PDB file of C-alpha atoms in Angstrom:
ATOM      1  CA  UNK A  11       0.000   0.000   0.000  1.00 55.00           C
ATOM      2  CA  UNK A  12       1.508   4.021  -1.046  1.00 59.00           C
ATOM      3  CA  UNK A  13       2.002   6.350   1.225  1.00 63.00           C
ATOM      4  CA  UNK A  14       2.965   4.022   4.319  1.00 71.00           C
ATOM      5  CA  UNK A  15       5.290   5.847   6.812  1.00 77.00           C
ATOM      6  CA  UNK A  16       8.113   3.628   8.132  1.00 80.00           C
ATOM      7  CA  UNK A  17       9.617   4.175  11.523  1.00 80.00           C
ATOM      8  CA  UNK A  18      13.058   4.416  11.129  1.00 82.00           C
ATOM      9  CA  UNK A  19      14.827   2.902  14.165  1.00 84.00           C
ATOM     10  CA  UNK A  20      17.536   4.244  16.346  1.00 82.00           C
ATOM     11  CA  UNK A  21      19.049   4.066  19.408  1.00 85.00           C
ATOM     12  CA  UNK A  22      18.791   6.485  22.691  1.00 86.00           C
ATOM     13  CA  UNK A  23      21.203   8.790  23.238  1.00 84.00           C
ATOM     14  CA  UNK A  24      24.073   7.570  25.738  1.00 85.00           C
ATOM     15  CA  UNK A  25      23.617   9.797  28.132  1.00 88.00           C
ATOM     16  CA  UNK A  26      26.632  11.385  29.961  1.00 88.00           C
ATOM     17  CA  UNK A  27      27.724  12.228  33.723  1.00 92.00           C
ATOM     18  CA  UNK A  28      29.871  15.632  34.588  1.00 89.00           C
ATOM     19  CA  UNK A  29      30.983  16.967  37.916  1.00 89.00           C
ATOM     20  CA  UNK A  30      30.785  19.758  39.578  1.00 80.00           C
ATOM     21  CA  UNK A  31      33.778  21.667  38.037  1.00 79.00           C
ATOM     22  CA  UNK A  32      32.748  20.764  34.359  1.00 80.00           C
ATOM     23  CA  UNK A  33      28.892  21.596  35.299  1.00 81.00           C
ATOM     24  CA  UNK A  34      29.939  25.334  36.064  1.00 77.00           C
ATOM     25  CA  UNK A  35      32.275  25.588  33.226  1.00 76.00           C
ATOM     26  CA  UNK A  36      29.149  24.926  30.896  1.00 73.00           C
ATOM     27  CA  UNK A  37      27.054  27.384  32.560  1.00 74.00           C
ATOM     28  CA  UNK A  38      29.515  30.024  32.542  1.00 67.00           C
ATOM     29  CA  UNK A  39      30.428  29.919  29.213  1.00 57.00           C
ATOM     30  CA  UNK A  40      27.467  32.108  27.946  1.00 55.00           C
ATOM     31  CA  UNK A  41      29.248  33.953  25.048  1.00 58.00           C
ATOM     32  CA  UNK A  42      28.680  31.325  22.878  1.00 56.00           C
ATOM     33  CA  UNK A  43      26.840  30.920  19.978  1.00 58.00           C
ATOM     34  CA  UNK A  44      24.256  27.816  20.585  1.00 62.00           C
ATOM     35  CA  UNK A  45      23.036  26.041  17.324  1.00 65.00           C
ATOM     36  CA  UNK A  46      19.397  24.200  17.807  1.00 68.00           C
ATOM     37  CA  UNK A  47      19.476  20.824  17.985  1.00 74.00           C
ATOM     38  CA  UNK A  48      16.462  18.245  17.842  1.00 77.00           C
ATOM     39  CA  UNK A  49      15.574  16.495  20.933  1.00 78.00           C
ATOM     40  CA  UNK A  50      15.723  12.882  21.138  1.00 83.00           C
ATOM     41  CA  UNK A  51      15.515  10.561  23.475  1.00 88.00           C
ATOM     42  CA  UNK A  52      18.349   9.517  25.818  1.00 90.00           C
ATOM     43  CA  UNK A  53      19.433   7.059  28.671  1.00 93.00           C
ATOM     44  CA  UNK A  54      21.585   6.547  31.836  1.00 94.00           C
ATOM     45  CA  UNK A  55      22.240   3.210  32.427  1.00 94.00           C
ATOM     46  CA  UNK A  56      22.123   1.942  36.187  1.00 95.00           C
ATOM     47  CA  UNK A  57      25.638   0.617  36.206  1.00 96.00           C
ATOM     48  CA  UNK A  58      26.974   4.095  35.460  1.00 94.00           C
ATOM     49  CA  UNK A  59      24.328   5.733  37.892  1.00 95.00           C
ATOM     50  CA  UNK A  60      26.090   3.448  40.417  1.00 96.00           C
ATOM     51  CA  UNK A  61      29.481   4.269  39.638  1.00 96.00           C
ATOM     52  CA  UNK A  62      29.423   8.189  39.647  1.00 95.00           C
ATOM     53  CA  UNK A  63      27.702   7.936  43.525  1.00 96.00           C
ATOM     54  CA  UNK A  64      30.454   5.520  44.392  1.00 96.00           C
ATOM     55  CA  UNK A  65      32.805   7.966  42.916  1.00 94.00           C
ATOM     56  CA  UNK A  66      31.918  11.252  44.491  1.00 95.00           C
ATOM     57  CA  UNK A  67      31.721   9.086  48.201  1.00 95.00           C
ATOM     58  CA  UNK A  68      35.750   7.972  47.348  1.00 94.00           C
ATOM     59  CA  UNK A  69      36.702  12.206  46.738  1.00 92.00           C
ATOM     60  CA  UNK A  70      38.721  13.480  49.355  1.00 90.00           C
ATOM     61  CA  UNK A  71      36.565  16.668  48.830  1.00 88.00           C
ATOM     62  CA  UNK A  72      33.712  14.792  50.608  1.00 90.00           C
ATOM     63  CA  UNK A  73      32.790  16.018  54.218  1.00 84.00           C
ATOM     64  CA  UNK A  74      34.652  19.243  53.396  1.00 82.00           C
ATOM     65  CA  UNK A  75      32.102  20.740  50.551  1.00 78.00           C
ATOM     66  CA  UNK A  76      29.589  19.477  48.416  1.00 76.00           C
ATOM     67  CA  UNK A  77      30.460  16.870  45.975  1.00 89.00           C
ATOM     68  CA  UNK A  78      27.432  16.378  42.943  1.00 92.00           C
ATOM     69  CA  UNK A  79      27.416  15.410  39.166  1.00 93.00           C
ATOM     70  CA  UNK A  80      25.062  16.145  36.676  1.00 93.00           C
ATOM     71  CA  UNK A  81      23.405  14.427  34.078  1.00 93.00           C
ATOM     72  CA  UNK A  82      23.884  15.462  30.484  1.00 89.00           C
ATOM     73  CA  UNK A  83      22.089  15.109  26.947  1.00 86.00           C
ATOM     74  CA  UNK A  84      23.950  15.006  24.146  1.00 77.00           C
ATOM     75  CA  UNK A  85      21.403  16.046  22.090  1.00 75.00           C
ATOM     76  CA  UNK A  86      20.862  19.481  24.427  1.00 68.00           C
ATOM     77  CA  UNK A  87      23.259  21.647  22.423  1.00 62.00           C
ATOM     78  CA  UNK A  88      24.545  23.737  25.475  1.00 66.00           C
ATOM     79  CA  UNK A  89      25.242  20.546  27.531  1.00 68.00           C
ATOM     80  CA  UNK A  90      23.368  22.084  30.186  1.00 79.00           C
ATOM     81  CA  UNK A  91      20.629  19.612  31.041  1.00 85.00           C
ATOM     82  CA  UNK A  92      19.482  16.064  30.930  1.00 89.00           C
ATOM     83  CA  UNK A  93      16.749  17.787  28.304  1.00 86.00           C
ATOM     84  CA  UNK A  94      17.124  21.690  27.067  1.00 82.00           C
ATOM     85  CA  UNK A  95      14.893  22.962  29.777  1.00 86.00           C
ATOM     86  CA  UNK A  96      15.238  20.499  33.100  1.00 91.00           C
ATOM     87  CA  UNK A  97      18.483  19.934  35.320  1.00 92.00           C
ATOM     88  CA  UNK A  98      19.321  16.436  36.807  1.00 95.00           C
ATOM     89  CA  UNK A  99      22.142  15.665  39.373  1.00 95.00           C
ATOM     90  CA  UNK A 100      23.171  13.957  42.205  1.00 96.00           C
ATOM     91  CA  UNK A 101      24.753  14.653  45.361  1.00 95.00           C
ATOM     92  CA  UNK A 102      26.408  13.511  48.250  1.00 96.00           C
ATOM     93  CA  UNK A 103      26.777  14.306  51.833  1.00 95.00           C
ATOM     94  CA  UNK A 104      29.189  12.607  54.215  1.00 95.00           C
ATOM     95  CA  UNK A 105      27.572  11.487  57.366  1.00 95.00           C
ATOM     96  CA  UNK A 106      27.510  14.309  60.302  1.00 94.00           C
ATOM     97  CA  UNK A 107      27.584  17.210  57.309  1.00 94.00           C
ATOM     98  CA  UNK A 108      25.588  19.907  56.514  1.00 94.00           C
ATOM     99  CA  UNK A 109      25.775  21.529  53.948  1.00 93.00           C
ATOM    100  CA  UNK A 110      25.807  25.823  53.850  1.00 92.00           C
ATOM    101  CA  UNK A 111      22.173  27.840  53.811  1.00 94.00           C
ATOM    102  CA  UNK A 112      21.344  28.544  50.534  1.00 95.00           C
ATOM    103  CA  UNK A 113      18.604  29.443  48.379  1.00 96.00           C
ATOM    104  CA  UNK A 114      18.236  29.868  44.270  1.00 95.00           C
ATOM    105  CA  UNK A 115      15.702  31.055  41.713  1.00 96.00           C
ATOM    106  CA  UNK A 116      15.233  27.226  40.520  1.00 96.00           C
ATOM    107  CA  UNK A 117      12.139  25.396  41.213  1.00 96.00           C
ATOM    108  CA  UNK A 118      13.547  22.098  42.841  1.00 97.00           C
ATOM    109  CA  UNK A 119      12.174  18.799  43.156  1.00 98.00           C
ATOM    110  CA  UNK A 120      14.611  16.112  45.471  1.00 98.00           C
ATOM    111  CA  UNK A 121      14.583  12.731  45.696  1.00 97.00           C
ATOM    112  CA  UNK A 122      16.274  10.439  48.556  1.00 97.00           C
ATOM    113  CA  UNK A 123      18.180   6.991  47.473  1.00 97.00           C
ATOM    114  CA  UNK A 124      19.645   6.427  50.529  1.00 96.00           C
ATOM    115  CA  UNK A 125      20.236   7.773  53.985  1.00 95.00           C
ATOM    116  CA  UNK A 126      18.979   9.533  57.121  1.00 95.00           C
ATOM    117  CA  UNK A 127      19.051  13.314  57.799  1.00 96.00           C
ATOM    118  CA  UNK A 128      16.601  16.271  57.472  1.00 97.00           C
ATOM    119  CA  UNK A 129      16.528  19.329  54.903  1.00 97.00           C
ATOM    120  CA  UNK A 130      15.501  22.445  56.685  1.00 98.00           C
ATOM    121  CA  UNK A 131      13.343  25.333  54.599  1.00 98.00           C
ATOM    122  CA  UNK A 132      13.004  29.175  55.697  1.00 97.00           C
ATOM    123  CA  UNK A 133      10.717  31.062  53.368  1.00 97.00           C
ATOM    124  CA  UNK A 134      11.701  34.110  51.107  1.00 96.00           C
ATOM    125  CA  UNK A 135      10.651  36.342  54.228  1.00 94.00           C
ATOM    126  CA  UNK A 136      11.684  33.633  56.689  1.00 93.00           C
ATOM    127  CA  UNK A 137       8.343  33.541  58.418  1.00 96.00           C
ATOM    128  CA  UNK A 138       7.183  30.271  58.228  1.00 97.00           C
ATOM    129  CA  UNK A 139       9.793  27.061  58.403  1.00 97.00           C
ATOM    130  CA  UNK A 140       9.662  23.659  57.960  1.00 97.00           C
ATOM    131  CA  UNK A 141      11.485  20.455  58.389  1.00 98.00           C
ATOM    132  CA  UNK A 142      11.633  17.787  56.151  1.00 97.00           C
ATOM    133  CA  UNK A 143      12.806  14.031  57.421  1.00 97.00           C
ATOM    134  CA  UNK A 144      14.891  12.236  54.819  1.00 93.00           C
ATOM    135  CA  UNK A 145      13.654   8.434  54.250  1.00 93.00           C
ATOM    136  CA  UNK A 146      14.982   6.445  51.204  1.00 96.00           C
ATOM    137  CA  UNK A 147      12.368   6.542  48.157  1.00 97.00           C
ATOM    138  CA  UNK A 148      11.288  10.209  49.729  1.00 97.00           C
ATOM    139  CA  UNK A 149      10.472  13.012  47.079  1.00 97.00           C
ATOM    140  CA  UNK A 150       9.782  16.539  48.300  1.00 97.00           C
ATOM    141  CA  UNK A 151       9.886  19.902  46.649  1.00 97.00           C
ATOM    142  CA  UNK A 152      11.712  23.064  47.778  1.00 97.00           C
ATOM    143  CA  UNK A 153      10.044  26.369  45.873  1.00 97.00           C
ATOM    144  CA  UNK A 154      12.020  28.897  44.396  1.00 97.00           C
ATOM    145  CA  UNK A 155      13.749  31.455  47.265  1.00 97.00           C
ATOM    146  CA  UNK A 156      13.270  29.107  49.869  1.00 98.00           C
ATOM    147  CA  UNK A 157      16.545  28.950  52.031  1.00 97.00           C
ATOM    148  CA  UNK A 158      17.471  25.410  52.909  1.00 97.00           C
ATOM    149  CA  UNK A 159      20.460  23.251  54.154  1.00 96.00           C
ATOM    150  CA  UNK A 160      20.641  19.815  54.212  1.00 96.00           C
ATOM    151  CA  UNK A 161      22.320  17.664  57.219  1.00 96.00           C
ATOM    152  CA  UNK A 162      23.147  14.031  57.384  1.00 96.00           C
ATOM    153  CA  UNK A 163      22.734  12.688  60.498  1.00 96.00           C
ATOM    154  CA  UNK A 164      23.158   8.704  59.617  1.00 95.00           C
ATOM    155  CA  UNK A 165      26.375   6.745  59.566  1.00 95.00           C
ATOM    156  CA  UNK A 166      26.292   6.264  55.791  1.00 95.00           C
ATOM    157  CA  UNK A 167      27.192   8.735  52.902  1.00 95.00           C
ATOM    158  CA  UNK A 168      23.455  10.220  51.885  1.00 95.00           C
ATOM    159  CA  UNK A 169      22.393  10.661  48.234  1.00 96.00           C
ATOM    160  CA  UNK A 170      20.154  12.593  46.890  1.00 97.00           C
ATOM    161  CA  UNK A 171      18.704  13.593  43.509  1.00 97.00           C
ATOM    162  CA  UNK A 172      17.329  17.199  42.060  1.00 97.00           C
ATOM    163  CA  UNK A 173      15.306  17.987  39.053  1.00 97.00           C
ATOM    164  CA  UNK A 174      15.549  21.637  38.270  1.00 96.00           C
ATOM    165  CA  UNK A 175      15.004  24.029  35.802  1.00 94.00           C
ATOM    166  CA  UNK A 176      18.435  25.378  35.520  1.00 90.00           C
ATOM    167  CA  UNK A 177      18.789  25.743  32.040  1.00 85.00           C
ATOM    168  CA  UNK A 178      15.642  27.390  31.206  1.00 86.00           C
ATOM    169  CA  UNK A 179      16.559  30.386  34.034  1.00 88.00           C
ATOM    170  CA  UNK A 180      20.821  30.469  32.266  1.00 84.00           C
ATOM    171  CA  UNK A 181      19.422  30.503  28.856  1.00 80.00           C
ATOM    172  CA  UNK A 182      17.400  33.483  29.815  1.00 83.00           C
ATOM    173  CA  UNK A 183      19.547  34.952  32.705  1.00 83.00           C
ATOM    174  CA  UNK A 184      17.721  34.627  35.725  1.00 90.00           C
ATOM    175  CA  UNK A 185      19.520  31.427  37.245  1.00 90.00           C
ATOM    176  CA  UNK A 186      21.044  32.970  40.777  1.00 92.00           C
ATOM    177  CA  UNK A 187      22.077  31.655  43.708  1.00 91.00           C
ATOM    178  CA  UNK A 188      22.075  33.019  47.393  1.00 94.00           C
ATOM    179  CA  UNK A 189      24.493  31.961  50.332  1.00 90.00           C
ATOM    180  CA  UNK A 190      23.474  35.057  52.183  1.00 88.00           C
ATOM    181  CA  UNK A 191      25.167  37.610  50.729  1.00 89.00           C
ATOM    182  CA  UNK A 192      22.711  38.043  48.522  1.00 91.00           C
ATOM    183  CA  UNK A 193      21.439  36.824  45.139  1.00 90.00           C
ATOM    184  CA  UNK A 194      24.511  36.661  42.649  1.00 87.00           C
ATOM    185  CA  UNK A 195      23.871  35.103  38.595  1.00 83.00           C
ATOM    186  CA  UNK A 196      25.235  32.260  37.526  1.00 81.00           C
ATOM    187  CA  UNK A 197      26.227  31.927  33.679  1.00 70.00           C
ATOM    188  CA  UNK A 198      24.925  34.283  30.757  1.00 62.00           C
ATOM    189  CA  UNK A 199      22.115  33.738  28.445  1.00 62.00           C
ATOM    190  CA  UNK A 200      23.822  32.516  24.926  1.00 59.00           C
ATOM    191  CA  UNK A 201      22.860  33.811  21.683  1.00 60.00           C
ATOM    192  CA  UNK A 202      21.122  30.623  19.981  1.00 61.00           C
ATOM    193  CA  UNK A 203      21.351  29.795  16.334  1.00 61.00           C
ATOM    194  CA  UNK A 204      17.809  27.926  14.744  1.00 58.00           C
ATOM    195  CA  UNK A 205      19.644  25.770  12.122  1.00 53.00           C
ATOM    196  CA  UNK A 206      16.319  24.805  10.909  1.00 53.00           C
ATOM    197  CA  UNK A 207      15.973  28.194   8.985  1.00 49.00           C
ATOM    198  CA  UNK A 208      17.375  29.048   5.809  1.00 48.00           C
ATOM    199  CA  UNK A 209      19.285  31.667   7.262  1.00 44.00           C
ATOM    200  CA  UNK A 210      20.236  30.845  10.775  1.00 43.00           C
ATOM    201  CA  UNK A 211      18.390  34.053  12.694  1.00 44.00           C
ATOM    202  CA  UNK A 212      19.261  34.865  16.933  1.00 44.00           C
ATOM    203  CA  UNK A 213      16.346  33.469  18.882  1.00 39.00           C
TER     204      UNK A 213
END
């Protein structure tokens, strides 16, 4: 029968890891020009899942400062995200550390694979607080300008996952971060390049 579509098939996108240093490099780099690229699907095998959290427990950096990776698409031209508009990383926190008060323009969703502690939340005006007790499997959201710390009070290295829209706020220059000196940007919105025009036009 004419005018059948066939699928063509293909495989995911091998999905990468980067650390902390590398993360910030990509982020900070914002005088680049950033040519469109098509989303496509992309994975991150458990095996390799396993290995970065082993690695960042074996840094000597851990119980000193925060060790985390994040979780790159090839496909996302920038390198910025695990899609074009969402963050993914991972993070670990040595047992009897907490980590410094902070807060960021992100929207922040956190998941718990292992450990014991509690994540402590201030609002913007820091009128109401609230606690939240760490469990494995636990998801829980911190809003955007909340202040929060996280403290491990177990005897094994805790990890924990975030899903944030970091990109999204670099790309247009409203990704900050607050330790208490007040909000300070991170990176520079890029010029971006549509390749899909006939004449490649600034977005």
């Amino acid at each position: 029968m004419g005018g059948m579509n066939v699928a063509e098939e293909f495989q995911p996108v091998r999905g990468k890891i980067v650390y902390a240093a590398k993360y910030f490099q990509l982020l900070g780099t914002g005088d680049r020009t950033i040519e469109w690229r098509e989303p496509l699907p992309a994975e991150w095998e458990p095996e390799d899942i396993e290995a970065s959290f082993a690695e960042m427990e074996s840094s000597p950096e851990l119980g000193t400062s925060q060790v985390f990776n994040s979780y790159v698409n090839e496909c996302d031209a920038d390198g910025m995200g695990i899609t074009t508009g969402l963050y993914f990383g991972s993070q670990v926190i040595a047992p009897g550390q907490r980590t410094p008060r902070h807060r960021h323009t992100t929207e922040t969703v956190y998941f718990i694979w292992q450990g014991e502690g509690v994540t402590d939340l201030d609002s913007p005006d820091e009128r109401r607080k609230t606690r939240i007790v760490w469990k494995p499997g636990k998801v829980f959201v911190c809003p955007p300008g909340w202040w929060h710390a996280h403290e491990n009070t177990g005897k094994i290295p805790m990890r924990i996952s975030a899903v944030q829209n970091i990109p999204d706020l670099a790309r247009r220059g409203l990704l900050m971060f607050d330790e208490g000196s007040g909000y300070q940007p991170v990176g520079r919105p890029a010029p971006q390049v549509d390749s899909r025009a006939e004449e490649p036009a600034a977005t």
